[in-house]
Amino acid sequence: MNVKIEDSWKKRLAGEFEKPYFANLVQMVRQEYSQYRCYPPGPLIFNAFNLCPFDKVKVVIIGQDPYHEPGQAMGLSFSVPDGVPMPPSLINIFKEIEMDLGKPMPASGNLTRWAEQGVMLLNATLTVRAHLAGSHQRRGWETFTDAAIKALSDGREHLVFILWGGYARSKAALIDQTRHLVVQSVHPSPLSANRGGWFGNHHFSQANAYLQAHGQQPIDW
């Protein structure tokens, strides 16, 4: 199957594109997008992969589901386009960066600049029907994104995997923790973050320290 995705990922995940589940997934996505309003826009479904070639990845931040309200989803976990109000989780992410690294809250929640530095902002499910959170879960996307996480774990060394919340933390089993740094905490959503365990996790400074210790440029968060 000819999937429009960045070339290095196309090679790494070629086996997935030929499996029956992926054909079923493509059929489901085409049907949903033809019948309903879905997010992100079609050309941005693989945005996390297209902005972050396999050998350029330094950090992986795993989300669960794209935003499901108009104008928010852009194919990068937690990110919203310029001019779109920041969702509460993203505000808490920037508050932690400010506490951790002293960087002031930015004007935009567009995280493309992170992706271009090697931060793969990967949602486990890459599409969603408008206003229906989780509507495309358990339809095949998780099998595909799990394969991507496993490919990074097995094919690279000294990456940082950042897992926030129970769902993302369940992905730790896919990652070889003798080769990579895995950091985990509660989710940055207000419901979780305000109970404790989010603020003060220092994941951003930890990630940069690990990258520098292995001869890589730190991320400008």
PDB file of C-alpha atoms in Angstrom:
ATOM      1  CA  MET A   1       0.000   0.000   0.000  1.00  0.00           C
ATOM      2  CA  ASN A   2       1.344   3.435  -0.946  1.00  0.00           C
ATOM      3  CA  VAL A   3       1.070   5.552   2.206  1.00  0.00           C
ATOM      4  CA  LYS A   4       2.044   9.237   2.065  1.00  0.00           C
ATOM      5  CA  ILE A   5       4.507   9.368   4.941  1.00  0.00           C
ATOM      6  CA  GLU A   6       8.110  10.572   5.308  1.00  0.00           C
ATOM      7  CA  ASP A   7      10.524   8.223   3.483  1.00  0.00           C
ATOM      8  CA  SER A   8      12.587   6.971   6.443  1.00  0.00           C
ATOM      9  CA  TRP A   9       9.398   6.029   8.294  1.00  0.00           C
ATOM     10  CA  LYS A  10       7.972   4.464   5.152  1.00  0.00           C
ATOM     11  CA  LYS A  11      10.953   2.103   5.053  1.00  0.00           C
ATOM     12  CA  ARG A  12      10.872   1.321   8.784  1.00  0.00           C
ATOM     13  CA  LEU A  13       7.132   0.626   8.854  1.00  0.00           C
ATOM     14  CA  ALA A  14       6.778  -0.960   5.408  1.00  0.00           C
ATOM     15  CA  GLY A  15       5.738  -4.269   6.954  1.00  0.00           C
ATOM     16  CA  GLU A  16       2.825  -2.629   8.786  1.00  0.00           C
ATOM     17  CA  PHE A  17       1.393  -1.140   5.586  1.00  0.00           C
ATOM     18  CA  GLU A  18       0.996  -4.627   4.105  1.00  0.00           C
ATOM     19  CA  LYS A  19      -0.854  -6.154   7.063  1.00  0.00           C
ATOM     20  CA  PRO A  20      -4.627  -6.750   6.960  1.00  0.00           C
ATOM     21  CA  TYR A  21      -5.275  -4.511   9.982  1.00  0.00           C
ATOM     22  CA  PHE A  22      -3.773  -1.523   8.153  1.00  0.00           C
ATOM     23  CA  ALA A  23      -5.968  -2.040   5.084  1.00  0.00           C
ATOM     24  CA  ASN A  24      -8.995  -2.126   7.405  1.00  0.00           C
ATOM     25  CA  LEU A  25      -7.738   0.998   9.183  1.00  0.00           C
ATOM     26  CA  VAL A  26      -7.349   2.923   5.921  1.00  0.00           C
ATOM     27  CA  GLN A  27     -10.853   1.903   4.873  1.00  0.00           C
ATOM     28  CA  MET A  28     -12.261   3.050   8.228  1.00  0.00           C
ATOM     29  CA  VAL A  29     -10.477   6.414   8.036  1.00  0.00           C
ATOM     30  CA  ARG A  30     -11.610   7.060   4.451  1.00  0.00           C
ATOM     31  CA  GLN A  31     -15.189   6.209   5.349  1.00  0.00           C
ATOM     32  CA  GLU A  32     -15.188   8.377   8.475  1.00  0.00           C
ATOM     33  CA  TYR A  33     -13.657  11.383   6.698  1.00  0.00           C
ATOM     34  CA  SER A  34     -16.171  11.070   3.835  1.00  0.00           C
ATOM     35  CA  GLN A  35     -19.210  10.820   6.152  1.00  0.00           C
ATOM     36  CA  TYR A  36     -18.288  13.001   9.138  1.00  0.00           C
ATOM     37  CA  ARG A  37     -16.105  15.930  10.088  1.00  0.00           C
ATOM     38  CA  CYS A  38     -12.884  14.398  11.404  1.00  0.00           C
ATOM     39  CA  TYR A  39      -9.580  15.727  12.689  1.00  0.00           C
ATOM     40  CA  PRO A  40      -6.814  16.449  11.966  1.00  0.00           C
ATOM     41  CA  PRO A  41      -7.131  17.488   8.308  1.00  0.00           C
ATOM     42  CA  GLY A  42      -6.119  14.600   6.034  1.00  0.00           C
ATOM     43  CA  PRO A  43      -2.686  15.970   5.043  1.00  0.00           C
ATOM     44  CA  LEU A  44      -1.738  16.291   8.744  1.00  0.00           C
ATOM     45  CA  ILE A  45      -2.627  12.750   9.879  1.00  0.00           C
ATOM     46  CA  PHE A  46       1.055  11.700   9.719  1.00  0.00           C
ATOM     47  CA  ASN A  47       2.427  15.124  10.708  1.00  0.00           C
ATOM     48  CA  ALA A  48       4.355  13.728  13.706  1.00  0.00           C
ATOM     49  CA  PHE A  49       6.221  11.371  11.359  1.00  0.00           C
ATOM     50  CA  ASN A  50       6.700  13.861   8.519  1.00  0.00           C
ATOM     51  CA  LEU A  51       8.284  16.521  10.756  1.00  0.00           C
ATOM     52  CA  CYS A  52      10.522  14.018  12.572  1.00  0.00           C
ATOM     53  CA  PRO A  53      12.422  11.566  10.335  1.00  0.00           C
ATOM     54  CA  PHE A  54      13.382   8.302  12.047  1.00  0.00           C
ATOM     55  CA  ASP A  55      17.072   9.142  12.510  1.00  0.00           C
ATOM     56  CA  LYS A  56      16.355  12.692  13.726  1.00  0.00           C
ATOM     57  CA  VAL A  57      14.144  11.687  16.681  1.00  0.00           C
ATOM     58  CA  LYS A  58      15.610  12.579  20.095  1.00  0.00           C
ATOM     59  CA  VAL A  59      12.541  12.681  22.350  1.00  0.00           C
ATOM     60  CA  VAL A  60       9.134  10.963  22.079  1.00  0.00           C
ATOM     61  CA  ILE A  61       6.107  12.435  23.882  1.00  0.00           C
ATOM     62  CA  ILE A  62       3.151  10.067  23.717  1.00  0.00           C
ATOM     63  CA  GLY A  63      -0.418  11.360  23.713  1.00  0.00           C
ATOM     64  CA  GLN A  64      -3.652   9.427  23.400  1.00  0.00           C
ATOM     65  CA  ASP A  65      -6.085  11.055  20.990  1.00  0.00           C
ATOM     66  CA  PRO A  66      -6.175  14.136  18.721  1.00  0.00           C
ATOM     67  CA  TYR A  67      -8.128  17.165  19.897  1.00  0.00           C
ATOM     68  CA  HIS A  68     -11.707  16.776  18.691  1.00  0.00           C
ATOM     69  CA  GLU A  69     -12.916  20.387  18.482  1.00  0.00           C
ATOM     70  CA  PRO A  70     -12.619  22.632  15.390  1.00  0.00           C
ATOM     71  CA  GLY A  71      -9.223  24.099  14.534  1.00  0.00           C
ATOM     72  CA  GLN A  72      -7.231  22.377  17.283  1.00  0.00           C
ATOM     73  CA  ALA A  73      -5.773  19.126  15.935  1.00  0.00           C
ATOM     74  CA  MET A  74      -2.652  19.371  13.795  1.00  0.00           C
ATOM     75  CA  GLY A  75      -1.243  15.851  13.961  1.00  0.00           C
ATOM     76  CA  LEU A  76       1.095  16.555  16.884  1.00  0.00           C
ATOM     77  CA  SER A  77       0.210  15.469  20.413  1.00  0.00           C
ATOM     78  CA  PHE A  78      -0.669  18.372  22.740  1.00  0.00           C
ATOM     79  CA  SER A  79      -0.016  20.987  20.004  1.00  0.00           C
ATOM     80  CA  VAL A  80      -2.483  23.520  18.580  1.00  0.00           C
ATOM     81  CA  PRO A  81      -1.989  25.873  15.598  1.00  0.00           C
ATOM     82  CA  ASP A  82      -0.958  29.493  16.001  1.00  0.00           C
ATOM     83  CA  GLY A  83      -3.862  31.656  17.115  1.00  0.00           C
ATOM     84  CA  VAL A  84      -5.817  28.804  18.731  1.00  0.00           C
ATOM     85  CA  PRO A  85      -6.310  29.129  22.512  1.00  0.00           C
ATOM     86  CA  MET A  86      -4.120  26.688  24.448  1.00  0.00           C
ATOM     87  CA  PRO A  87      -5.976  23.740  26.007  1.00  0.00           C
ATOM     88  CA  PRO A  88      -5.524  23.340  29.792  1.00  0.00           C
ATOM     89  CA  SER A  89      -3.036  20.442  29.492  1.00  0.00           C
ATOM     90  CA  LEU A  90      -0.774  22.475  27.240  1.00  0.00           C
ATOM     91  CA  ILE A  91      -0.926  25.440  29.618  1.00  0.00           C
ATOM     92  CA  ASN A  92       0.240  23.121  32.416  1.00  0.00           C
ATOM     93  CA  ILE A  93       3.065  21.811  30.213  1.00  0.00           C
ATOM     94  CA  PHE A  94       4.309  25.360  29.692  1.00  0.00           C
ATOM     95  CA  LYS A  95       3.910  26.167  33.400  1.00  0.00           C
ATOM     96  CA  GLU A  96       6.154  23.202  34.233  1.00  0.00           C
ATOM     97  CA  ILE A  97       8.709  24.334  31.619  1.00  0.00           C
ATOM     98  CA  GLU A  98       8.703  27.775  33.225  1.00  0.00           C
ATOM     99  CA  MET A  99       9.268  26.266  36.690  1.00  0.00           C
ATOM    100  CA  ASP A 100      11.842  23.759  35.422  1.00  0.00           C
ATOM    101  CA  LEU A 101      13.865  25.853  32.985  1.00  0.00           C
ATOM    102  CA  GLY A 102      12.837  29.455  33.645  1.00  0.00           C
ATOM    103  CA  LYS A 103      11.390  29.898  30.132  1.00  0.00           C
ATOM    104  CA  PRO A 104       8.352  32.201  30.080  1.00  0.00           C
ATOM    105  CA  MET A 105       4.978  31.041  28.737  1.00  0.00           C
ATOM    106  CA  PRO A 106       4.990  31.385  24.920  1.00  0.00           C
ATOM    107  CA  ALA A 107       2.305  33.231  22.976  1.00  0.00           C
ATOM    108  CA  SER A 108       1.460  30.192  20.817  1.00  0.00           C
ATOM    109  CA  GLY A 109       0.736  26.543  21.558  1.00  0.00           C
ATOM    110  CA  ASN A 110       2.140  25.450  18.188  1.00  0.00           C
ATOM    111  CA  LEU A 111       4.798  22.809  18.963  1.00  0.00           C
ATOM    112  CA  THR A 112       6.090  22.448  15.399  1.00  0.00           C
ATOM    113  CA  ARG A 113       9.353  24.031  16.594  1.00  0.00           C
ATOM    114  CA  TRP A 114       9.795  21.106  19.016  1.00  0.00           C
ATOM    115  CA  ALA A 115       9.109  18.565  16.272  1.00  0.00           C
ATOM    116  CA  GLU A 116      11.678  20.200  14.004  1.00  0.00           C
ATOM    117  CA  GLN A 117      14.279  19.731  16.765  1.00  0.00           C
ATOM    118  CA  GLY A 118      13.567  16.000  17.036  1.00  0.00           C
ATOM    119  CA  VAL A 119      10.670  15.821  19.499  1.00  0.00           C
ATOM    120  CA  MET A 120       8.203  13.284  18.127  1.00  0.00           C
ATOM    121  CA  LEU A 121       4.750  14.303  19.358  1.00  0.00           C
ATOM    122  CA  LEU A 122       2.974  11.003  18.804  1.00  0.00           C
ATOM    123  CA  ASN A 123      -0.669  10.336  19.564  1.00  0.00           C
ATOM    124  CA  ALA A 124      -1.518   6.651  19.947  1.00  0.00           C
ATOM    125  CA  THR A 125      -4.616   7.256  17.799  1.00  0.00           C
ATOM    126  CA  LEU A 126      -4.026   9.538  14.817  1.00  0.00           C
ATOM    127  CA  THR A 127      -7.600  10.515  13.899  1.00  0.00           C
ATOM    128  CA  VAL A 128     -10.887  11.333  15.658  1.00  0.00           C
ATOM    129  CA  ARG A 129     -14.467  12.227  14.736  1.00  0.00           C
ATOM    130  CA  ALA A 130     -15.450  15.801  15.632  1.00  0.00           C
ATOM    131  CA  HIS A 131     -16.796  16.259  19.180  1.00  0.00           C
ATOM    132  CA  LEU A 132     -16.363  12.528  19.982  1.00  0.00           C
ATOM    133  CA  ALA A 133     -13.222  11.883  22.023  1.00  0.00           C
ATOM    134  CA  GLY A 134     -11.845   8.392  21.502  1.00  0.00           C
ATOM    135  CA  SER A 135     -14.108   7.665  18.533  1.00  0.00           C
ATOM    136  CA  HIS A 136     -11.306   6.099  16.468  1.00  0.00           C
ATOM    137  CA  GLN A 137      -9.633   4.192  19.304  1.00  0.00           C
ATOM    138  CA  ARG A 138      -9.238   0.415  19.064  1.00  0.00           C
ATOM    139  CA  ARG A 139      -9.682   0.507  15.286  1.00  0.00           C
ATOM    140  CA  GLY A 140      -6.050  -0.234  14.386  1.00  0.00           C
ATOM    141  CA  TRP A 141      -4.163   2.998  15.002  1.00  0.00           C
ATOM    142  CA  GLU A 142      -2.695   1.735  18.285  1.00  0.00           C
ATOM    143  CA  THR A 143      -1.201  -1.297  16.528  1.00  0.00           C
ATOM    144  CA  PHE A 144       0.475   1.047  14.057  1.00  0.00           C
ATOM    145  CA  THR A 145       1.792   3.559  16.597  1.00  0.00           C
ATOM    146  CA  ASP A 146       2.971   0.754  18.901  1.00  0.00           C
ATOM    147  CA  ALA A 147       5.011  -0.533  15.932  1.00  0.00           C
ATOM    148  CA  ALA A 148       6.530   2.945  15.535  1.00  0.00           C
ATOM    149  CA  ILE A 149       7.458   3.113  19.238  1.00  0.00           C
ATOM    150  CA  LYS A 150       8.985  -0.386  19.045  1.00  0.00           C
ATOM    151  CA  ALA A 151      10.919   0.556  15.892  1.00  0.00           C
ATOM    152  CA  LEU A 152      12.443   3.534  17.699  1.00  0.00           C
ATOM    153  CA  SER A 153      13.239   1.484  20.793  1.00  0.00           C
ATOM    154  CA  ASP A 154      14.930  -1.279  18.785  1.00  0.00           C
ATOM    155  CA  GLY A 155      16.502   0.795  16.017  1.00  0.00           C
ATOM    156  CA  ARG A 156      17.894   3.777  17.927  1.00  0.00           C
ATOM    157  CA  GLU A 157      19.853   4.419  21.133  1.00  0.00           C
ATOM    158  CA  HIS A 158      19.712   7.096  23.841  1.00  0.00           C
ATOM    159  CA  LEU A 159      16.247   8.469  23.124  1.00  0.00           C
ATOM    160  CA  VAL A 160      14.054  10.038  25.798  1.00  0.00           C
ATOM    161  CA  PHE A 161      10.505   8.678  26.060  1.00  0.00           C
ATOM    162  CA  ILE A 162       8.160  10.937  28.046  1.00  0.00           C
ATOM    163  CA  LEU A 163       5.027   9.195  29.330  1.00  0.00           C
ATOM    164  CA  TRP A 164       2.313  11.286  30.990  1.00  0.00           C
ATOM    165  CA  GLY A 165      -0.750   9.605  32.470  1.00  0.00           C
ATOM    166  CA  GLY A 166      -1.806   5.993  32.767  1.00  0.00           C
ATOM    167  CA  TYR A 167      -2.398   5.416  29.078  1.00  0.00           C
ATOM    168  CA  ALA A 168       1.005   6.688  27.956  1.00  0.00           C
ATOM    169  CA  ARG A 169       2.697   4.866  30.819  1.00  0.00           C
ATOM    170  CA  SER A 170       1.254   1.578  29.548  1.00  0.00           C
ATOM    171  CA  LYS A 171       3.576   2.007  26.541  1.00  0.00           C
ATOM    172  CA  ALA A 172       6.671   1.603  28.736  1.00  0.00           C
ATOM    173  CA  ALA A 173       6.483  -2.140  28.059  1.00  0.00           C
ATOM    174  CA  LEU A 174       7.385  -1.464  24.396  1.00  0.00           C
ATOM    175  CA  ILE A 175      10.604   0.395  25.259  1.00  0.00           C
ATOM    176  CA  ASP A 176      14.017  -1.097  26.060  1.00  0.00           C
ATOM    177  CA  GLN A 177      14.933   0.875  29.157  1.00  0.00           C
ATOM    178  CA  THR A 178      18.545  -0.332  29.031  1.00  0.00           C
ATOM    179  CA  ARG A 179      18.981   1.684  25.792  1.00  0.00           C
ATOM    180  CA  HIS A 180      16.765   4.704  26.465  1.00  0.00           C
ATOM    181  CA  LEU A 181      15.608   7.067  29.209  1.00  0.00           C
ATOM    182  CA  VAL A 182      11.940   6.682  30.154  1.00  0.00           C
ATOM    183  CA  VAL A 183      10.391   9.343  32.396  1.00  0.00           C
ATOM    184  CA  GLN A 184       6.836   9.082  33.696  1.00  0.00           C
ATOM    185  CA  SER A 185       4.340  11.156  35.654  1.00  0.00           C
ATOM    186  CA  VAL A 186       0.655  11.895  35.946  1.00  0.00           C
ATOM    187  CA  HIS A 187      -1.053  13.606  32.998  1.00  0.00           C
ATOM    188  CA  PRO A 188      -0.817  17.411  32.707  1.00  0.00           C
ATOM    189  CA  SER A 189      -4.609  17.789  32.508  1.00  0.00           C
ATOM    190  CA  PRO A 190      -5.910  19.904  35.441  1.00  0.00           C
ATOM    191  CA  LEU A 191      -7.799  16.942  36.890  1.00  0.00           C
ATOM    192  CA  SER A 192      -4.563  14.959  37.292  1.00  0.00           C
ATOM    193  CA  ALA A 193      -1.992  17.736  37.623  1.00  0.00           C
ATOM    194  CA  ASN A 194      -3.761  19.488  40.496  1.00  0.00           C
ATOM    195  CA  ARG A 195      -3.725  16.284  42.562  1.00  0.00           C
ATOM    196  CA  GLY A 196       0.061  16.366  42.550  1.00  0.00           C
ATOM    197  CA  GLY A 197       2.843  14.623  40.661  1.00  0.00           C
ATOM    198  CA  TRP A 198       2.877  16.882  37.606  1.00  0.00           C
ATOM    199  CA  PHE A 199       4.400  20.168  38.741  1.00  0.00           C
ATOM    200  CA  GLY A 200       8.020  19.656  39.683  1.00  0.00           C
ATOM    201  CA  ASN A 201       8.534  16.507  37.572  1.00  0.00           C
ATOM    202  CA  HIS A 202      11.506  18.224  35.822  1.00  0.00           C
ATOM    203  CA  HIS A 203      11.043  16.103  32.702  1.00  0.00           C
ATOM    204  CA  PHE A 204      12.304  18.832  30.390  1.00  0.00           C
ATOM    205  CA  SER A 205      15.579  19.420  32.213  1.00  0.00           C
ATOM    206  CA  GLN A 206      16.005  15.644  32.673  1.00  0.00           C
ATOM    207  CA  ALA A 207      15.574  15.102  28.942  1.00  0.00           C
ATOM    208  CA  ASN A 208      18.130  17.775  28.080  1.00  0.00           C
ATOM    209  CA  ALA A 209      20.655  16.498  30.624  1.00  0.00           C
ATOM    210  CA  TYR A 210      20.354  12.978  29.182  1.00  0.00           C
ATOM    211  CA  LEU A 211      20.725  14.189  25.588  1.00  0.00           C
ATOM    212  CA  GLN A 212      23.795  16.258  26.477  1.00  0.00           C
ATOM    213  CA  ALA A 213      25.316  13.344  28.398  1.00  0.00           C
ATOM    214  CA  HIS A 214      25.113  11.338  25.167  1.00  0.00           C
ATOM    215  CA  GLY A 215      26.592  14.012  22.941  1.00  0.00           C
ATOM    216  CA  GLN A 216      23.382  15.460  21.544  1.00  0.00           C
ATOM    217  CA  GLN A 217      22.069  19.000  21.330  1.00  0.00           C
ATOM    218  CA  PRO A 218      19.487  19.741  24.032  1.00  0.00           C
ATOM    219  CA  ILE A 219      15.960  20.756  23.028  1.00  0.00           C
ATOM    220  CA  ASP A 220      15.027  24.439  23.121  1.00  0.00           C
ATOM    221  CA  TRP A 221      11.728  23.890  24.922  1.00  0.00           C
TER     222      TRP A 221
END
